[in-house]
Each structure stands twice: as structure tokens, then as C-alpha cells.
PDB file of C-alpha atoms in Angstrom:
ATOM      1  CA  MET A   2     245.221 -73.361  35.900  1.00 56.00           C
ATOM      2  CA  GLY A   3     243.735 -76.715  34.903  1.00 59.00           C
ATOM      3  CA  GLU A   4     245.385 -80.018  35.704  1.00 73.00           C
ATOM      4  CA  LEU A   5     246.695 -80.358  32.139  1.00 77.00           C
ATOM      5  CA  GLY A   6     247.359 -76.657  31.619  1.00 88.00           C
ATOM      6  CA  VAL A   7     245.669 -74.007  29.487  1.00 93.00           C
ATOM      7  CA  ALA A   8     243.781 -74.706  26.261  1.00 94.00           C
ATOM      8  CA  LEU A   9     242.570 -72.154  23.712  1.00 96.00           C
ATOM      9  CA  ILE A  10     239.788 -72.951  21.253  1.00 96.00           C
ATOM     10  CA  ILE A  11     239.740 -70.791  18.110  1.00 96.00           C
ATOM     11  CA  GLU A  12     236.398 -71.611  16.505  1.00 94.00           C
ATOM     12  CA  ASP A  13     233.638 -69.438  15.057  1.00 92.00           C
ATOM     13  CA  ASP A  14     230.820 -72.001  15.259  1.00 90.00           C
ATOM     14  CA  LEU A  15     229.090 -71.599  18.624  1.00 92.00           C
ATOM     15  CA  ASP A  16     227.950 -75.214  18.934  1.00 91.00           C
ATOM     16  CA  MET A  17     231.360 -76.609  17.987  1.00 91.00           C
ATOM     17  CA  ARG A  18     233.052 -74.190  20.365  1.00 91.00           C
ATOM     18  CA  GLY A  19     230.782 -75.338  23.190  1.00 92.00           C
ATOM     19  CA  LEU A  20     231.466 -79.005  22.435  1.00 92.00           C
ATOM     20  CA  LEU A  21     235.230 -78.540  22.430  1.00 93.00           C
ATOM     21  CA  GLU A  22     235.061 -76.449  25.590  1.00 93.00           C
ATOM     22  CA  ALA A  23     233.216 -79.285  27.348  1.00 93.00           C
ATOM     23  CA  VAL A  24     235.597 -81.974  26.044  1.00 91.00           C
ATOM     24  CA  LEU A  25     238.770 -80.135  27.043  1.00 93.00           C
ATOM     25  CA  GLY A  26     237.342 -78.916  30.324  1.00 92.00           C
ATOM     26  CA  GLN A  27     236.442 -82.489  31.310  1.00 89.00           C
ATOM     27  CA  ALA A  28     239.948 -83.597  30.306  1.00 88.00           C
ATOM     28  CA  GLY A  29     241.445 -81.220  32.867  1.00 89.00           C
ATOM     29  CA  PHE A  30     242.276 -78.061  30.922  1.00 92.00           C
ATOM     30  CA  ASP A  31     241.589 -74.460  31.885  1.00 93.00           C
ATOM     31  CA  VAL A  32     239.737 -73.568  28.676  1.00 95.00           C
ATOM     32  CA  HIS A  33     239.593 -70.197  26.886  1.00 96.00           C
ATOM     33  CA  THR A  34     237.844 -69.477  23.589  1.00 96.00           C
ATOM     34  CA  ALA A  35     238.082 -67.096  20.640  1.00 95.00           C
ATOM     35  CA  SER A  36     235.608 -66.794  17.775  1.00 93.00           C
ATOM     36  CA  GLY A  37     237.927 -65.254  15.170  1.00 93.00           C
ATOM     37  CA  GLY A  38     241.449 -65.550  13.867  1.00 93.00           C
ATOM     38  CA  ARG A  39     242.790 -62.176  14.979  1.00 93.00           C
ATOM     39  CA  GLU A  40     241.194 -62.576  18.387  1.00 95.00           C
ATOM     40  CA  GLY A  41     242.772 -66.016  18.614  1.00 95.00           C
ATOM     41  CA  VAL A  42     246.281 -64.762  17.849  1.00 95.00           C
ATOM     42  CA  GLN A  43     245.909 -62.045  20.480  1.00 95.00           C
ATOM     43  CA  SER A  44     244.636 -64.595  23.003  1.00 95.00           C
ATOM     44  CA  VAL A  45     247.684 -66.779  22.416  1.00 94.00           C
ATOM     45  CA  ARG A  46     249.868 -63.761  23.204  1.00 92.00           C
ATOM     46  CA  GLU A  47     247.934 -62.939  26.355  1.00 92.00           C
ATOM     47  CA  ILE A  48     247.357 -66.333  27.972  1.00 92.00           C
ATOM     48  CA  SER A  49     250.244 -68.441  26.554  1.00 91.00           C
ATOM     49  CA  PRO A  50     248.191 -71.633  26.159  1.00 93.00           C
ATOM     50  CA  ASP A  51     249.706 -75.095  26.238  1.00 91.00           C
ATOM     51  CA  VAL A  52     247.458 -76.332  23.428  1.00 93.00           C
ATOM     52  CA  VAL A  53     245.406 -74.590  20.739  1.00 95.00           C
ATOM     53  CA  THR A  54     242.608 -76.092  18.668  1.00 94.00           C
ATOM     54  CA  LEU A  55     242.287 -74.124  15.462  1.00 93.00           C
ATOM     55  CA  ASP A  56     239.492 -74.144  12.913  1.00 91.00           C
ATOM     56  CA  ILE A  57     240.574 -73.532   9.319  1.00 89.00           C
ATOM     57  CA  GLY A  58     237.422 -71.751   8.137  1.00 87.00           C
ATOM     58  CA  LEU A  59     237.360 -68.598  10.262  1.00 90.00           C
ATOM     59  CA  PRO A  60     235.411 -65.446   9.327  1.00 88.00           C
ATOM     60  CA  ASP A  61     238.298 -62.956   9.244  1.00 90.00           C
ATOM     61  CA  ILE A  62     241.608 -64.711   8.509  1.00 90.00           C
ATOM     62  CA  ASP A  63     241.813 -68.422   7.818  1.00 89.00           C
ATOM     63  CA  GLY A  64     243.385 -70.972  10.115  1.00 90.00           C
ATOM     64  CA  PHE A  65     246.549 -71.307   8.035  1.00 89.00           C
ATOM     65  CA  GLU A  66     247.332 -67.614   8.482  1.00 91.00           C
ATOM     66  CA  VAL A  67     246.500 -67.829  12.190  1.00 93.00           C
ATOM     67  CA  LEU A  68     248.898 -70.783  12.477  1.00 91.00           C
ATOM     68  CA  ARG A  69     251.639 -68.846  10.677  1.00 88.00           C
ATOM     69  CA  ARG A  70     251.275 -65.910  13.066  1.00 91.00           C
ATOM     70  CA  ILE A  71     251.155 -68.113  16.159  1.00 92.00           C
ATOM     71  CA  ARG A  72     254.295 -69.960  15.154  1.00 88.00           C
ATOM     72  CA  GLN A  73     256.222 -66.679  15.060  1.00 87.00           C
ATOM     73  CA  PHE A  74     256.139 -66.455  18.855  1.00 87.00           C
ATOM     74  CA  SER A  75     254.522 -69.548  20.418  1.00 89.00           C
ATOM     75  CA  THR A  76     255.501 -73.217  20.803  1.00 84.00           C
ATOM     76  CA  ALA A  77     252.010 -74.272  21.932  1.00 89.00           C
ATOM     77  CA  TYR A  78     250.714 -77.549  20.591  1.00 89.00           C
ATOM     78  CA  VAL A  79     248.360 -76.725  17.710  1.00 92.00           C
ATOM     79  CA  VAL A  80     245.637 -79.088  16.516  1.00 91.00           C
ATOM     80  CA  MET A  81     243.914 -78.063  13.287  1.00 88.00           C
ATOM     81  CA  LEU A  82     240.199 -78.808  12.938  1.00 84.00           C
ATOM     82  CA  THR A  83     238.732 -78.981   9.449  1.00 79.00           C
ATOM     83  CA  GLY A  84     235.815 -80.367   7.515  1.00 75.00           C
ATOM     84  CA  ARG A  85     238.169 -80.985   4.591  1.00 68.00           C
ATOM     85  CA  ASP A  86     240.540 -83.937   4.357  1.00 65.00           C
ATOM     86  CA  GLU A  87     242.207 -83.100   1.036  1.00 71.00           C
ATOM     87  CA  GLU A  88     245.898 -83.899   1.089  1.00 70.00           C
ATOM     88  CA  ALA A  89     246.790 -80.308   0.144  1.00 73.00           C
ATOM     89  CA  ASP A  90     245.093 -78.989   3.281  1.00 76.00           C
ATOM     90  CA  VAL A  91     246.723 -81.574   5.521  1.00 76.00           C
ATOM     91  CA  LEU A  92     250.097 -80.860   3.949  1.00 73.00           C
ATOM     92  CA  ALA A  93     249.706 -77.104   4.432  1.00 77.00           C
ATOM     93  CA  ALA A  94     248.764 -77.570   8.080  1.00 80.00           C
ATOM     94  CA  LEU A  95     251.621 -79.914   8.972  1.00 77.00           C
ATOM     95  CA  GLN A  96     254.235 -77.982   7.019  1.00 74.00           C
ATOM     96  CA  GLY A  97     252.984 -74.790   8.673  1.00 79.00           C
ATOM     97  CA  GLY A  98     253.799 -76.146  12.116  1.00 82.00           C
ATOM     98  CA  ALA A  99     250.616 -77.890  13.276  1.00 85.00           C
ATOM     99  CA  ASP A 100     251.170 -80.857  15.557  1.00 84.00           C
ATOM    100  CA  ASP A 101     248.040 -82.712  14.505  1.00 84.00           C
ATOM    101  CA  TYR A 102     244.823 -82.321  12.527  1.00 83.00           C
ATOM    102  CA  ILE A 103     241.369 -83.730  13.083  1.00 84.00           C
ATOM    103  CA  THR A 104     238.607 -83.789  10.496  1.00 82.00           C
ATOM    104  CA  LYS A 105     235.008 -82.862  11.245  1.00 80.00           C
ATOM    105  CA  PRO A 106     232.761 -84.456  12.261  1.00 78.00           C
ATOM    106  CA  PHE A 107     234.855 -86.038  14.971  1.00 82.00           C
ATOM    107  CA  ARG A 108     234.302 -88.221  18.012  1.00 84.00           C
ATOM    108  CA  PRO A 109     234.771 -86.206  21.240  1.00 86.00           C
ATOM    109  CA  ARG A 110     236.528 -89.114  22.968  1.00 84.00           C
ATOM    110  CA  GLU A 111     239.055 -89.334  20.150  1.00 82.00           C
ATOM    111  CA  VAL A 112     239.797 -85.611  20.346  1.00 86.00           C
ATOM    112  CA  ARG A 113     240.348 -85.878  24.077  1.00 86.00           C
ATOM    113  CA  ALA A 114     242.550 -88.976  23.735  1.00 83.00           C
ATOM    114  CA  ARG A 115     244.703 -87.516  20.969  1.00 82.00           C
ATOM    115  CA  ILE A 116     245.267 -84.204  22.730  1.00 85.00           C
ATOM    116  CA  THR A 117     246.029 -85.681  26.146  1.00 80.00           C
ATOM    117  CA  ALA A 118     248.408 -88.235  24.594  1.00 75.00           C
ATOM    118  CA  MET A 119     250.111 -85.451  22.672  1.00 76.00           C
ATOM    119  CA  MET A 120     250.546 -83.413  25.847  1.00 74.00           C
ATOM    120  CA  ARG A 121     252.379 -86.278  27.545  1.00 67.00           C
ATOM    121  CA  ARG A 122     255.125 -86.166  24.935  1.00 61.00           C
ATOM    122  CA  PRO A 123     257.647 -83.353  25.430  1.00 54.00           C
ATOM    123  CA  ARG A 124     258.309 -80.865  22.697  1.00 53.00           C
ATOM    124  CA  HIS A 125     261.779 -80.907  21.257  1.00 45.00           C
ATOM    125  CA  SER A 126     264.193 -78.222  22.343  1.00 41.00           C
ATOM    126  CA  PRO A 127     265.060 -75.489  19.827  1.00 39.00           C
ATOM    127  CA  PRO A 128     268.513 -75.576  18.251  1.00 37.00           C
ATOM    128  CA  ILE A 129     271.313 -74.150  20.350  1.00 34.00           C
ATOM    129  CA  ALA A 130     272.067 -70.624  19.146  1.00 35.00           C
ATOM    130  CA  ASP A 131     275.412 -70.291  20.909  1.00 35.00           C
ATOM    131  CA  ALA A 132     277.999 -72.686  19.531  1.00 35.00           C
ATOM    132  CA  ASP A 133     280.105 -72.232  22.688  1.00 37.00           C
ATOM    133  CA  THR A 134     277.339 -73.579  24.947  1.00 33.00           C
ATOM    134  CA  PRO A 135     278.647 -76.825  26.459  1.00 36.00           C
ATOM    135  CA  ARG A 136     276.753 -79.976  25.562  1.00 33.00           C
ATOM    136  CA  PRO A 137     276.330 -82.980  27.868  1.00 29.00           C
ATOM    137  CA  ALA A 138     278.944 -85.673  27.382  1.00 29.00           C
ATOM    138  CA  VAL A 139     277.081 -88.690  26.027  1.00 27.00           C
ATOM    139  CA  GLN A 140     278.267 -91.906  24.444  1.00 30.00           C
ATOM    140  CA  PRO A 141     277.005 -92.441  20.901  1.00 36.00           C
ATOM    141  CA  VAL A 142     274.924 -95.574  20.443  1.00 42.00           C
ATOM    142  CA  SER A 143     273.721 -97.430  17.380  1.00 42.00           C
ATOM    143  CA  PRO A 144     269.995 -97.686  16.652  1.00 42.00           C
ATOM    144  CA  GLY A 145     268.387-100.565  18.479  1.00 44.00           C
ATOM    145  CA  PRO A 146     265.962-101.548  21.250  1.00 41.00           C
ATOM    146  CA  GLY A 147     266.375 -99.954  24.650  1.00 42.00           C
ATOM    147  CA  ASN A 148     268.073 -96.748  23.536  1.00 45.00           C
ATOM    148  CA  SER A 149     265.081 -94.395  23.907  1.00 48.00           C
ATOM    149  CA  THR A 150     266.831 -92.259  26.521  1.00 50.00           C
ATOM    150  CA  GLY A 151     270.140 -91.736  24.708  1.00 73.00           C
ATOM    151  CA  VAL A 152     271.657 -90.515  21.472  1.00 84.00           C
ATOM    152  CA  LEU A 153     271.160 -92.363  18.203  1.00 87.00           C
ATOM    153  CA  ARG A 154     273.659 -91.895  15.373  1.00 86.00           C
ATOM    154  CA  TYR A 155     273.326 -93.299  11.894  1.00 85.00           C
ATOM    155  CA  ASN A 156     274.801 -92.300   8.523  1.00 84.00           C
ATOM    156  CA  GLY A 157     275.769 -88.851   9.840  1.00 86.00           C
ATOM    157  CA  LEU A 158     272.413 -88.226  11.566  1.00 90.00           C
ATOM    158  CA  GLU A 159     272.372 -87.668  15.326  1.00 90.00           C
ATOM    159  CA  LEU A 160     269.123 -87.808  17.293  1.00 89.00           C
ATOM    160  CA  ASP A 161     269.255 -86.840  20.966  1.00 88.00           C
ATOM    161  CA  TYR A 162     266.055 -88.067  22.589  1.00 84.00           C
ATOM    162  CA  ARG A 163     266.522 -86.331  25.932  1.00 81.00           C
ATOM    163  CA  ARG A 164     267.332 -82.959  24.398  1.00 84.00           C
ATOM    164  CA  ARG A 165     264.856 -83.493  21.561  1.00 84.00           C
ATOM    165  CA  THR A 166     267.374 -82.315  18.981  1.00 89.00           C
ATOM    166  CA  ALA A 167     268.422 -83.614  15.575  1.00 91.00           C
ATOM    167  CA  SER A 168     271.494 -82.791  13.513  1.00 91.00           C
ATOM    168  CA  VAL A 169     273.194 -83.949  10.316  1.00 90.00           C
ATOM    169  CA  GLN A 170     276.974 -83.727  10.281  1.00 87.00           C
ATOM    170  CA  GLY A 171     276.748 -81.230  13.147  1.00 84.00           C
ATOM    171  CA  THR A 172     274.131 -78.994  11.494  1.00 89.00           C
ATOM    172  CA  MET A 173     270.947 -78.690  13.540  1.00 91.00           C
ATOM    173  CA  VAL A 174     267.674 -79.709  11.859  1.00 91.00           C
ATOM    174  CA  GLU A 175     264.395 -78.258  13.127  1.00 88.00           C
ATOM    175  CA  LEU A 176     261.756 -80.993  13.432  1.00 87.00           C
ATOM    176  CA  THR A 177     258.220 -80.818  14.749  1.00 83.00           C
ATOM    177  CA  ARG A 178     257.223 -83.117  17.611  1.00 81.00           C
ATOM    178  CA  SER A 179     255.546 -85.586  15.263  1.00 82.00           C
ATOM    179  CA  GLU A 180     258.476 -85.594  12.840  1.00 87.00           C
ATOM    180  CA  PHE A 181     260.901 -86.221  15.689  1.00 89.00           C
ATOM    181  CA  GLU A 182     258.838 -89.135  17.027  1.00 86.00           C
ATOM    182  CA  LEU A 183     258.570 -90.728  13.592  1.00 88.00           C
ATOM    183  CA  LEU A 184     262.274 -90.435  12.859  1.00 90.00           C
ATOM    184  CA  HIS A 185     263.138 -91.772  16.308  1.00 89.00           C
ATOM    185  CA  GLU A 186     260.833 -94.755  15.789  1.00 87.00           C
ATOM    186  CA  VAL A 187     262.482 -95.618  12.479  1.00 88.00           C
ATOM    187  CA  LEU A 188     265.961 -95.364  13.995  1.00 87.00           C
ATOM    188  CA  GLN A 189     264.877 -97.532  16.915  1.00 83.00           C
ATOM    189  CA  GLY A 190     263.584-100.096  14.449  1.00 79.00           C
ATOM    190  CA  ALA A 191     267.172-100.809  13.348  1.00 76.00           C
ATOM    191  CA  GLY A 192     266.127-101.863   9.844  1.00 77.00           C
ATOM    192  CA  ALA A 193     262.814-103.503  10.706  1.00 81.00           C
ATOM    193  CA  VAL A 194     259.935-102.492   8.444  1.00 84.00           C
ATOM    194  CA  LEU A 195     257.429-100.299  10.279  1.00 84.00           C
ATOM    195  CA  SER A 196     253.933-100.086   8.866  1.00 84.00           C
ATOM    196  CA  ARG A 197     252.119 -96.776   8.553  1.00 83.00           C
ATOM    197  CA  ALA A 198     249.738 -97.928  11.290  1.00 81.00           C
ATOM    198  CA  GLU A 199     252.665 -98.588  13.635  1.00 82.00           C
ATOM    199  CA  LEU A 200     254.040 -95.132  12.924  1.00 85.00           C
ATOM    200  CA  VAL A 201     250.624 -93.575  13.580  1.00 84.00           C
ATOM    201  CA  ARG A 202     250.686 -95.223  17.016  1.00 79.00           C
ATOM    202  CA  ALA A 203     254.210 -93.947  17.625  1.00 77.00           C
ATOM    203  CA  VAL A 204     253.042 -90.375  17.036  1.00 77.00           C
ATOM    204  CA  ARG A 205     249.709 -90.677  18.853  1.00 73.00           C
ATOM    205  CA  GLY A 206     251.159 -92.322  21.953  1.00 63.00           C
ATOM    206  CA  GLU A 207     249.777 -94.901  24.325  1.00 51.00           C
ATOM    207  CA  GLN A 208     246.142 -93.968  23.641  1.00 48.00           C
ATOM    208  CA  TYR A 209     246.496 -95.653  20.218  1.00 47.00           C
ATOM    209  CA  ARG A 210     246.730 -99.327  21.091  1.00 52.00           C
ATOM    210  CA  ASP A 211     246.832-102.263  18.697  1.00 52.00           C
ATOM    211  CA  ASN A 212     243.057-102.492  18.493  1.00 52.00           C
ATOM    212  CA  THR A 213     242.484 -98.763  17.951  1.00 60.00           C
ATOM    213  CA  TYR A 214     240.956 -97.853  14.592  1.00 63.00           C
ATOM    214  CA  ILE A 215     243.393 -95.986  12.357  1.00 67.00           C
ATOM    215  CA  SER A 216     241.894 -94.146   9.423  1.00 70.00           C
ATOM    216  CA  GLY A 217     243.251 -93.572   5.960  1.00 74.00           C
ATOM    217  CA  ALA A 218     243.669 -89.919   6.894  1.00 74.00           C
ATOM    218  CA  ASP A 219     245.924 -90.939   9.801  1.00 77.00           C
ATOM    219  CA  GLU A 220     248.131 -92.950   7.457  1.00 80.00           C
ATOM    220  CA  ARG A 221     248.234 -90.138   4.895  1.00 81.00           C
ATOM    221  CA  ALA A 222     249.433 -87.826   7.669  1.00 82.00           C
ATOM    222  CA  VAL A 223     252.353 -90.194   8.284  1.00 85.00           C
ATOM    223  CA  GLU A 224     253.253 -90.057   4.594  1.00 86.00           C
ATOM    224  CA  ILE A 225     253.207 -86.256   4.715  1.00 85.00           C
ATOM    225  CA  HIS A 226     255.367 -86.213   7.841  1.00 87.00           C
ATOM    226  CA  ILE A 227     257.848 -88.574   6.169  1.00 89.00           C
ATOM    227  CA  GLY A 228     257.974 -86.253   3.156  1.00 88.00           C
ATOM    228  CA  ASN A 229     258.635 -83.273   5.426  1.00 89.00           C
ATOM    229  CA  ILE A 230     261.428 -85.135   7.232  1.00 91.00           C
ATOM    230  CA  ARG A 231     263.059 -86.085   3.941  1.00 91.00           C
ATOM    231  CA  ARG A 232     262.899 -82.500   2.757  1.00 91.00           C
ATOM    232  CA  LYS A 233     264.479 -81.181   5.954  1.00 92.00           C
ATOM    233  CA  LEU A 234     267.192 -83.855   5.972  1.00 92.00           C
ATOM    234  CA  ARG A 235     267.668 -83.588   2.196  1.00 91.00           C
ATOM    235  CA  ASP A 236     267.239 -87.336   2.031  1.00 88.00           C
ATOM    236  CA  ASP A 237     266.817 -88.594  -1.533  1.00 87.00           C
ATOM    237  CA  PRO A 238     263.990 -91.190  -1.606  1.00 85.00           C
ATOM    238  CA  GLU A 239     265.683 -92.839  -4.626  1.00 84.00           C
ATOM    239  CA  SER A 240     268.898 -93.342  -2.641  1.00 87.00           C
ATOM    240  CA  PRO A 241     267.871 -92.880   0.993  1.00 87.00           C
ATOM    241  CA  ARG A 242     270.254 -92.536   3.915  1.00 87.00           C
ATOM    242  CA  TRP A 243     267.617 -92.663   6.653  1.00 89.00           C
ATOM    243  CA  LEU A 244     264.092 -93.304   5.358  1.00 89.00           C
ATOM    244  CA  GLU A 245     263.579 -96.149   2.904  1.00 88.00           C
ATOM    245  CA  THR A 246     260.085 -96.804   1.542  1.00 87.00           C
ATOM    246  CA  VAL A 247     258.883-100.409   1.436  1.00 83.00           C
ATOM    247  CA  ARG A 248     256.096-100.253  -1.120  1.00 81.00           C
ATOM    248  CA  GLY A 249     252.694-101.256   0.165  1.00 74.00           C
ATOM    249  CA  VAL A 250     253.967-101.697   3.728  1.00 77.00           C
ATOM    250  CA  GLY A 251     255.753 -98.757   5.320  1.00 85.00           C
ATOM    251  CA  TYR A 252     259.270 -97.522   6.039  1.00 88.00           C
ATOM    252  CA  ARG A 253     262.560 -98.735   7.422  1.00 87.00           C
ATOM    253  CA  LEU A 254     266.122 -97.675   8.027  1.00 84.00           C
ATOM    254  CA  PRO A 255     268.302 -98.467   4.970  1.00 83.00           C
ATOM    255  CA  ALA A 256     271.534-100.389   5.218  1.00 74.00           C
ATOM    256  CA  GLN A 257     274.513 -98.611   6.777  1.00 65.00           C
ATOM    257  CA  ARG A 258     276.495 -96.807   4.112  1.00 58.00           C
ATOM    258  CA  THR A 259     280.190 -97.429   3.758  1.00 48.00           C
ATOM    259  CA  ARG A 260     282.609 -94.567   3.272  1.00 45.00           C
ATOM    260  CA  ALA A 261     283.030 -95.503  -0.366  1.00 41.00           C
ATOM    261  CA  SER A 262     279.283 -95.264  -1.037  1.00 41.00           C
ATOM    262  CA  ARG A 263     278.754 -91.855   0.521  1.00 41.00           C
TER     263      ARG A 263
END
């Protein structure tokens, strides 16, 4: 096994497949490839990769269907590769369970940086199925600097960073890795306005420093993630409990609600 684990490339274009194989191999992955969607799904079953790069335009079944099938049994990181950057495609990929998307043509160094940074961030744990399973005794803390290893509670939302779980009034909420990181960043901000660029860096990790170029597509992805989080939390953007939009800037945590206003 490679230093960073196992990577699977699902790509029908021979040249693109060779490029990705070289990029991921140099990054430290044990790389496997598949040229079609059905072959790719079967390969995920057989080799249990840590990360999958997935082309949308495959010759048999498209990448969205491949993603849907993979997500039925695998928690591998999935990065969608596409020559299209329409918002509908990005939305379909992220709502379908993709962790990231990269448009073609791309810079090999950026692909490597984004995937390796993504791999350094743990995936969140699935919700606990057994209600009788004991949970660690932790002290609730309010959002603020220095609480990245504990539990954040705000307006009925509880975010456990170590367990990578989220719940509202005790009901578990399933978030993707990117959604969890974004929500955690907003809670940590304690009411400070976070720009879309800052939230891109929060999702991408340390490879995205202050001087790293952030594209419009990156910022649109943040907007889509925020929309997904709101939908899952049932957070009304007109009267938000957790994600308030600051027009033209970004997002922040709204003021703490009193009992009378809930």
C-alpha cells in the first residue's frame, strides 16, 4: 500500500488517466485505474480505496450514477472531475456525496495539493445507531477560539469535533466532510463574518494559504455547501439560527436566540 493509501482513478480518457496516475503515484498513493463506470464501482468493492477520482462523462454510466452506487457501500473520499462548471452539475455532485470537484483542464499540482490536504482531515463518524451506546462525558462549550477539540453548542445545535458528529435537539444530522468543516468554522467564528474565500481555505486545509488563488468556482462550491447545510438543518435563511448571510461578503453566526424568540 502507498504511503497515503489506495487511490482509484475512474476515467475513460487514456491520456487523462495516465496523468492522474502519475500525479497520485508521485503523491504517495498506490494507484489503481478503471476506464468505465461499472468497472469503477466493482473496483471500489474489491480494493476499498481511500480516495476515488471520478470523471462525469463515462462511456457506460455517468459519474453521478457511479457516485450514487459507491455511496451505498463506501465512505471513500470522492473527487469529481468534469469539463463542465455549471452550478447544476456542481450541486448534483456535492449533494450526491462528493467531497470535492475539480474542473478540466486542471493544474496537476493543484489536484495533488487538494487531495492530500483532504486526506489529512478525518471523515466524520456515522450517526450512532444504538441509542443505548454510552457517549463520552464532555463539557459543553460556547463557540469561540481554541475549542477545535471539543463540543460546540449553539441554538440547539451540537457539533462534536472529535467524534465528527452533528445533532439538533438530540437528532443526528448527517453531514459530509466539507459541510462539517464549514459549519465548524462558522461556529468557531463566534459571530465574526467569514468571507467565502476564508471558508474555501477552511475546507481545503493548510495547502490553501492566504496567497493561494481561489476561483469563482471554489466560492460557488461554498455557497452550494451552505445551501446543503441549511437544508439538512432546516435552517431558514430569512430567519437563520446558525448560518446568516452577509450580502456581498460571506456568512456568520447569528445572534443567540432567547427562549421567547424560538
